[in-house]
Amino acid sequence: MPKPIRRVVVLGSGTMGGGIAAHVANAGIPVYLLDIAPTSLTPEEEAKGLTLESPEVRNRIVNAGLERIKKSNPPALFSEKVLDLITVGNFEDNWEWVAEGDWIVEAVIENLEIKQNLMARVEATRKPDAIVSSNTSGIPIHKIAAGRSDDFRAHFLGTHFFNPPRYMYLLEVIPTPDTDPAVVERITWFAENILGKGVVIAKDTPNFIANRIGTFAGQYRVHYALQHGYTVEEVDTLTGPIIGNPKTATFRLADLVGIDVWNYVAENLYKAVPDDEMREYFKVPEPLAEMVRRGWLGNKTGQGFYKKTDNPDKKKRFWPINLQTLEYEEPKNPRFDIVGKVRKIEDIGERFRQIFAAADEDRGATFITETTLAMLTYASRRVPEIADRIIDVDRAMRWGFRVERGPFELWDLIGTRYVAELAEQRGHVVADWVKEMLAAGYESFYQWEAGDNVAYYDLYEKTYKPIENDARVVNLNALRHSGKELARNDSASLIDLGDGVLLLEFHSKMNALDDAIAEMGYRALDLLEKDEWVGLVVANQGENFSAGANVAMIGMAAASKQFDQIEQAVKNLQDLLMGFRFAPKPVVTAPHGLTLGGGAEVAMHGDLMVASAETYIGLVELGVGLIPAGGGCKEMLRRVVNPAVQDTQYVDPFPFLRKVFETIGMATVARSAVHGRELGFLSPCDRVVMNDRYRIGEAKKAVLELVARGYVPPARETARVYALGKRGLAALHTAIYGMLEGHYISEYDAHIARKLAYVLSGGDLDRPQWVPEQYILDLEREAFLSLTGEQKTLERIMHLLQTGKPLRN
């Protein structure tokens, strides 16, 4: 393990500097955030009689950066408490703080002279082993350190975060020829393990890896659309999920990042790459330049390639711009035959092969074929200019732009030789090294095994090199392809993780809980009775852990008054989760992403939770007129009220009961796993994993650790929950009455809240007491069932299914 980084200093509190500081604090590392002191007063400051020496003036700029952090959407911080780790100051009064930093990150304005002058000051102040890095994306890294000492340059490199730093997985690390390899190793370890980033090593070339390839791809699509008459809507239809890209596709992505920023990056590249054979595509087309002149910059100005409109039917809200006239037009929802034909093909290689085969027959296929071949061949010609390894190019594109496959992975999956020949036929230039590779008999960029790439073609050694294997990185699809899937139905699978550890995987739509998942869960419990299995992990690698119970099924059953069926389904879920809780072998849950309703209940019923830092957990059933009934109420009482009562006999348990009531009653969803712990969803013993790639591996490790410590399951007979009875119920009813009178909730909200209060208080108990967990489960099930018989609950369920939005009736 490299020498630890215990304090970070961020120089520059703008969007990127503030975001980096926030995420360092998210990781639990104290950070100093510094910026310049103002050189003039604002009219408001003058009116207050302040001077340039006034403390609030001195830190005005950095405090504004701190406010942006607090108000950012999506949130930059895991929790408000994280702010305690950020200390703000300015370059004049607090410069000595730089000497405390183990890592000093520069994120000031993109001006070489300013950066060089700042580096001179840093060199005079930093401690000898401190790492110094720049977050620049447009200035050569080596130029920023020009003129500095050998020791400074040995500790200097680029660390290019993507915006927003909390959410974007990619971090490009850019060493210079002078950077000490040990420094690269140290910052890489810190970024991967503490900040939770995916690191790729890039060369010090303009825009590094992801933005060089990604900007070309975007610009080429725009130019091609303008030259061949494709509309904004057509391009976004053809460049989104159908080709393995996010839904933002091309023009929606430009609106998201800002058209001014999009143009700036392209213009900067045009100036910086005079020898790039595709340089002309980095020129900003006139329609985009005119949009910036008009102030139509995308989402931040309310209009860009799309403009939000308030139509009476409320269906067509975003009107696309006509790229020729720059007038907004009613959406046309374009349709292409090829899209309909390949939409449901899961194999992305087969999907592209069919698209390419139709390139001269279907207008949509033509666009995808030409723009994809241009991107793939451009990527081949940029290696080894921008990176020595093709795997770094692919990872940079997957992690930086969230595409399904990087260019060389995609090329392989379509057919390496086929794509090379087709590209040449259609006038795209394939890199010489690719032709040499194919001529030498290497038929792919990667060696593939069980659906995963295990080795990559090395340009220098002209053979395959194994991809480094990290035991913490588990690929469920690769395990599945290698025969480790033990059982499967439409919604769930059982997978052998090795070392006697079993995994229960959800793969239903939205990973919603249903009977098939319950069936596989019971099968997992049966296997845990056998000696060959030592424990169970409940996890998946879908976009989200679970969106909760299948609301549509509940709604249909309620509408047809099949209440016995609903009660049995709830009882099955309760019994399954209690089976996890009291299983003979350790059960570790590993949630990530949306972990809602029943998904949260699953996550809370293991011996330990190993949660991704980006876990948004919450019991949201009140939004559809129900209450948690899979043990969510019981678990929140056990996790929040029980510890308070057990800590001291003199504590008043009601504030803790009220916290549980408010969390469930307001359908609060945690902003992160750290926030989830504050709300009570995670216990103090549960773990938070910053790097989601390690989540399942760490969960498996946790199972084995529990086994090694001589795991003994909790005793069902002594499992109790503290209930306040009538005293708690009366106090909660008072709170509900106040909210109703204040018009914060509707009459029906109050009705549901009273049901929830009844369950959380333990019903009609005449005094506070410890009750069996099953007692609360029975109350949950009874209240849930009664609410499914209410017409207004049915209306809420149907409204959510039809509109995707909650109904307040």
Short mmCIF file of N, CA and C in Angstrom, two decimals, residues 555-629:
data_model
loop_
_atom_site.label_atom_id
_atom_site.label_comp_id
_atom_site.label_asym_id
_atom_site.label_seq_id
_atom_site.Cartn_x
_atom_site.Cartn_y
_atom_site.Cartn_z
N GLY A 555 -51.35 -3.62 -7.90
CA GLY A 555 -52.49 -2.84 -8.37
C GLY A 555 -53.54 -3.71 -9.06
N MET A 556 -53.08 -4.64 -9.91
CA MET A 556 -54.03 -5.51 -10.61
C MET A 556 -54.76 -6.42 -9.63
N ALA A 557 -54.00 -6.95 -8.68
CA ALA A 557 -54.63 -7.83 -7.68
C ALA A 557 -55.63 -7.06 -6.83
N ALA A 558 -55.27 -5.83 -6.46
CA ALA A 558 -56.18 -5.02 -5.64
C ALA A 558 -57.43 -4.65 -6.43
N ALA A 559 -57.25 -4.30 -7.71
CA ALA A 559 -58.40 -3.92 -8.54
C ALA A 559 -59.38 -5.07 -8.70
N SER A 560 -58.84 -6.28 -8.74
CA SER A 560 -59.72 -7.46 -8.88
C SER A 560 -60.07 -8.08 -7.53
N LYS A 561 -59.71 -7.35 -6.45
CA LYS A 561 -60.05 -7.76 -5.08
C LYS A 561 -59.51 -9.14 -4.71
N GLN A 562 -58.32 -9.43 -5.21
CA GLN A 562 -57.67 -10.70 -4.86
C GLN A 562 -56.80 -10.49 -3.62
N PHE A 563 -57.43 -10.19 -2.52
CA PHE A 563 -56.70 -9.81 -1.32
C PHE A 563 -55.98 -11.00 -0.68
N ASP A 564 -56.52 -12.20 -0.84
CA ASP A 564 -55.82 -13.37 -0.32
C ASP A 564 -54.48 -13.54 -1.04
N GLN A 565 -54.47 -13.26 -2.34
CA GLN A 565 -53.24 -13.37 -3.12
C GLN A 565 -52.23 -12.32 -2.65
N ILE A 566 -52.70 -11.09 -2.38
CA ILE A 566 -51.81 -10.03 -1.90
C ILE A 566 -51.23 -10.41 -0.54
N GLU A 567 -52.08 -10.88 0.35
CA GLU A 567 -51.61 -11.24 1.69
C GLU A 567 -50.57 -12.36 1.62
N GLN A 568 -50.81 -13.34 0.76
CA GLN A 568 -49.85 -14.44 0.64
C GLN A 568 -48.52 -13.95 0.09
N ALA A 569 -48.56 -13.04 -0.88
CA ALA A 569 -47.33 -12.50 -1.46
C ALA A 569 -46.53 -11.74 -0.41
N VAL A 570 -47.24 -10.93 0.41
CA VAL A 570 -46.55 -10.18 1.47
C VAL A 570 -45.97 -11.14 2.50
N LYS A 571 -46.75 -12.16 2.88
CA LYS A 571 -46.26 -13.14 3.85
C LYS A 571 -45.04 -13.88 3.32
N ASN A 572 -45.06 -14.21 2.03
CA ASN A 572 -43.90 -14.90 1.43
C ASN A 572 -42.66 -14.03 1.50
N LEU A 573 -42.81 -12.73 1.21
CA LEU A 573 -41.67 -11.83 1.26
C LEU A 573 -41.16 -11.70 2.69
N GLN A 574 -42.08 -11.52 3.64
CA GLN A 574 -41.67 -11.42 5.04
C GLN A 574 -40.91 -12.67 5.47
N ASP A 575 -41.45 -13.83 5.14
CA ASP A 575 -40.81 -15.09 5.56
C ASP A 575 -39.44 -15.26 4.90
N LEU A 576 -39.35 -14.87 3.63
CA LEU A 576 -38.06 -14.97 2.93
C LEU A 576 -37.02 -14.09 3.60
N LEU A 577 -37.38 -12.84 3.88
CA LEU A 577 -36.41 -11.91 4.45
C LEU A 577 -36.05 -12.30 5.89
N MET A 578 -37.01 -12.81 6.63
CA MET A 578 -36.68 -13.31 7.96
C MET A 578 -35.81 -14.56 7.84
N GLY A 579 -35.98 -15.31 6.75
CA GLY A 579 -35.09 -16.44 6.48
C GLY A 579 -33.66 -15.97 6.27
N PHE A 580 -33.49 -14.86 5.54
CA PHE A 580 -32.16 -14.28 5.38
C PHE A 580 -31.60 -13.85 6.74
N ARG A 581 -32.45 -13.20 7.53
CA ARG A 581 -31.99 -12.65 8.81
C ARG A 581 -31.52 -13.74 9.77
N PHE A 582 -32.17 -14.89 9.76
CA PHE A 582 -31.83 -15.94 10.71
C PHE A 582 -31.23 -17.17 10.02
N ALA A 583 -30.68 -16.99 8.83
CA ALA A 583 -30.10 -18.10 8.09
C ALA A 583 -28.96 -18.74 8.87
N PRO A 584 -28.71 -20.03 8.65
CA PRO A 584 -27.64 -20.71 9.38
C PRO A 584 -26.24 -20.27 8.97
N LYS A 585 -26.13 -19.65 7.81
CA LYS A 585 -24.84 -19.16 7.31
C LYS A 585 -24.97 -17.64 7.10
N PRO A 586 -23.86 -16.91 7.10
CA PRO A 586 -23.94 -15.45 6.96
C PRO A 586 -24.52 -15.01 5.63
N VAL A 587 -25.37 -13.99 5.68
CA VAL A 587 -25.97 -13.38 4.49
C VAL A 587 -25.53 -11.92 4.44
N VAL A 588 -24.90 -11.53 3.35
CA VAL A 588 -24.44 -10.16 3.17
C VAL A 588 -25.15 -9.57 1.96
N THR A 589 -25.78 -8.43 2.14
CA THR A 589 -26.43 -7.75 1.02
C THR A 589 -25.53 -6.64 0.50
N ALA A 590 -25.60 -6.40 -0.81
CA ALA A 590 -24.69 -5.42 -1.43
C ALA A 590 -25.48 -4.51 -2.37
N PRO A 591 -26.23 -3.56 -1.81
CA PRO A 591 -27.06 -2.69 -2.66
C PRO A 591 -26.25 -1.61 -3.36
N HIS A 592 -26.87 -1.05 -4.40
CA HIS A 592 -26.28 0.06 -5.13
C HIS A 592 -27.41 0.78 -5.85
N GLY A 593 -27.17 2.03 -6.22
CA GLY A 593 -28.18 2.77 -6.97
C GLY A 593 -29.49 2.82 -6.22
N LEU A 594 -30.60 2.86 -6.96
CA LEU A 594 -31.91 2.91 -6.32
C LEU A 594 -32.17 1.61 -5.56
N THR A 595 -32.45 1.77 -4.28
CA THR A 595 -32.72 0.64 -3.40
C THR A 595 -33.97 1.03 -2.62
N LEU A 596 -35.11 0.82 -3.25
CA LEU A 596 -36.35 1.43 -2.77
C LEU A 596 -37.36 0.37 -2.31
N GLY A 597 -38.19 0.77 -1.34
CA GLY A 597 -39.28 -0.08 -0.89
C GLY A 597 -38.80 -1.46 -0.51
N GLY A 598 -39.33 -2.48 -1.21
CA GLY A 598 -38.92 -3.85 -0.95
C GLY A 598 -37.44 -4.07 -1.15
N GLY A 599 -36.82 -3.30 -2.07
CA GLY A 599 -35.37 -3.40 -2.25
C GLY A 599 -34.63 -2.99 -1.00
N ALA A 600 -35.10 -1.93 -0.34
CA ALA A 600 -34.49 -1.51 0.92
C ALA A 600 -34.68 -2.57 1.99
N GLU A 601 -35.86 -3.19 1.99
CA GLU A 601 -36.14 -4.24 2.98
C GLU A 601 -35.22 -5.44 2.78
N VAL A 602 -34.97 -5.82 1.53
CA VAL A 602 -34.01 -6.89 1.27
C VAL A 602 -32.64 -6.50 1.80
N ALA A 603 -32.21 -5.29 1.49
CA ALA A 603 -30.87 -4.84 1.90
C ALA A 603 -30.70 -4.85 3.41
N MET A 604 -31.77 -4.58 4.15
CA MET A 604 -31.66 -4.47 5.61
C MET A 604 -31.78 -5.81 6.33
N HIS A 605 -32.02 -6.89 5.61
CA HIS A 605 -32.26 -8.17 6.29
C HIS A 605 -31.07 -9.12 6.24
N GLY A 606 -29.90 -8.64 5.90
CA GLY A 606 -28.70 -9.47 5.97
C GLY A 606 -27.99 -9.28 7.30
N ASP A 607 -26.95 -10.07 7.52
CA ASP A 607 -26.12 -9.89 8.71
C ASP A 607 -25.29 -8.62 8.59
N LEU A 608 -24.99 -8.26 7.35
CA LEU A 608 -24.16 -7.09 7.09
C LEU A 608 -24.53 -6.54 5.73
N MET A 609 -24.45 -5.22 5.60
CA MET A 609 -24.68 -4.57 4.30
C MET A 609 -23.35 -4.00 3.82
N VAL A 610 -22.99 -4.32 2.60
CA VAL A 610 -21.81 -3.73 1.95
C VAL A 610 -22.35 -2.90 0.79
N ALA A 611 -22.57 -1.64 1.05
CA ALA A 611 -23.29 -0.78 0.10
C ALA A 611 -22.34 0.07 -0.72
N SER A 612 -22.67 0.22 -1.99
CA SER A 612 -21.98 1.21 -2.81
C SER A 612 -22.23 2.59 -2.21
N ALA A 613 -21.23 3.46 -2.27
CA ALA A 613 -21.42 4.83 -1.77
C ALA A 613 -22.61 5.49 -2.46
N GLU A 614 -22.81 5.16 -3.74
CA GLU A 614 -23.94 5.71 -4.48
C GLU A 614 -25.15 4.78 -4.35
N THR A 615 -25.62 4.61 -3.14
CA THR A 615 -26.82 3.83 -2.85
C THR A 615 -27.90 4.78 -2.37
N TYR A 616 -29.02 4.80 -3.06
CA TYR A 616 -30.11 5.72 -2.74
C TYR A 616 -31.26 4.89 -2.16
N ILE A 617 -31.19 4.70 -0.86
CA ILE A 617 -32.08 3.77 -0.19
C ILE A 617 -33.23 4.51 0.49
N GLY A 618 -34.42 3.94 0.43
CA GLY A 618 -35.58 4.58 1.05
C GLY A 618 -36.80 3.69 1.01
N LEU A 619 -37.66 3.88 2.00
CA LEU A 619 -38.96 3.19 2.05
C LEU A 619 -40.00 4.17 1.54
N VAL A 620 -40.44 3.98 0.31
CA VAL A 620 -41.22 4.99 -0.40
C VAL A 620 -42.67 4.58 -0.63
N GLU A 621 -43.12 3.56 0.11
CA GLU A 621 -44.44 3.00 -0.15
C GLU A 621 -45.58 4.01 0.04
N LEU A 622 -45.40 5.01 0.92
CA LEU A 622 -46.49 5.96 1.13
C LEU A 622 -46.84 6.72 -0.14
N GLY A 623 -45.90 6.79 -1.08
CA GLY A 623 -46.17 7.47 -2.34
C GLY A 623 -47.25 6.80 -3.16
N VAL A 624 -47.49 5.51 -2.91
CA VAL A 624 -48.56 4.81 -3.63
C VAL A 624 -49.66 4.38 -2.65
N GLY A 625 -49.76 5.07 -1.53
CA GLY A 625 -50.86 4.83 -0.61
C GLY A 625 -50.71 3.59 0.24
N LEU A 626 -49.48 3.11 0.44
CA LEU A 626 -49.24 1.91 1.22
C LEU A 626 -48.21 2.19 2.31
N ILE A 627 -47.90 1.21 3.12
CA ILE A 627 -46.80 1.32 4.07
C ILE A 627 -45.86 0.14 3.83
N PRO A 628 -44.61 0.21 4.28
CA PRO A 628 -43.71 -0.94 4.12
C PRO A 628 -44.28 -2.16 4.82
N ALA A 629 -44.19 -3.32 4.15
CA ALA A 629 -44.76 -4.53 4.75
C ALA A 629 -43.85 -5.74 4.62
#
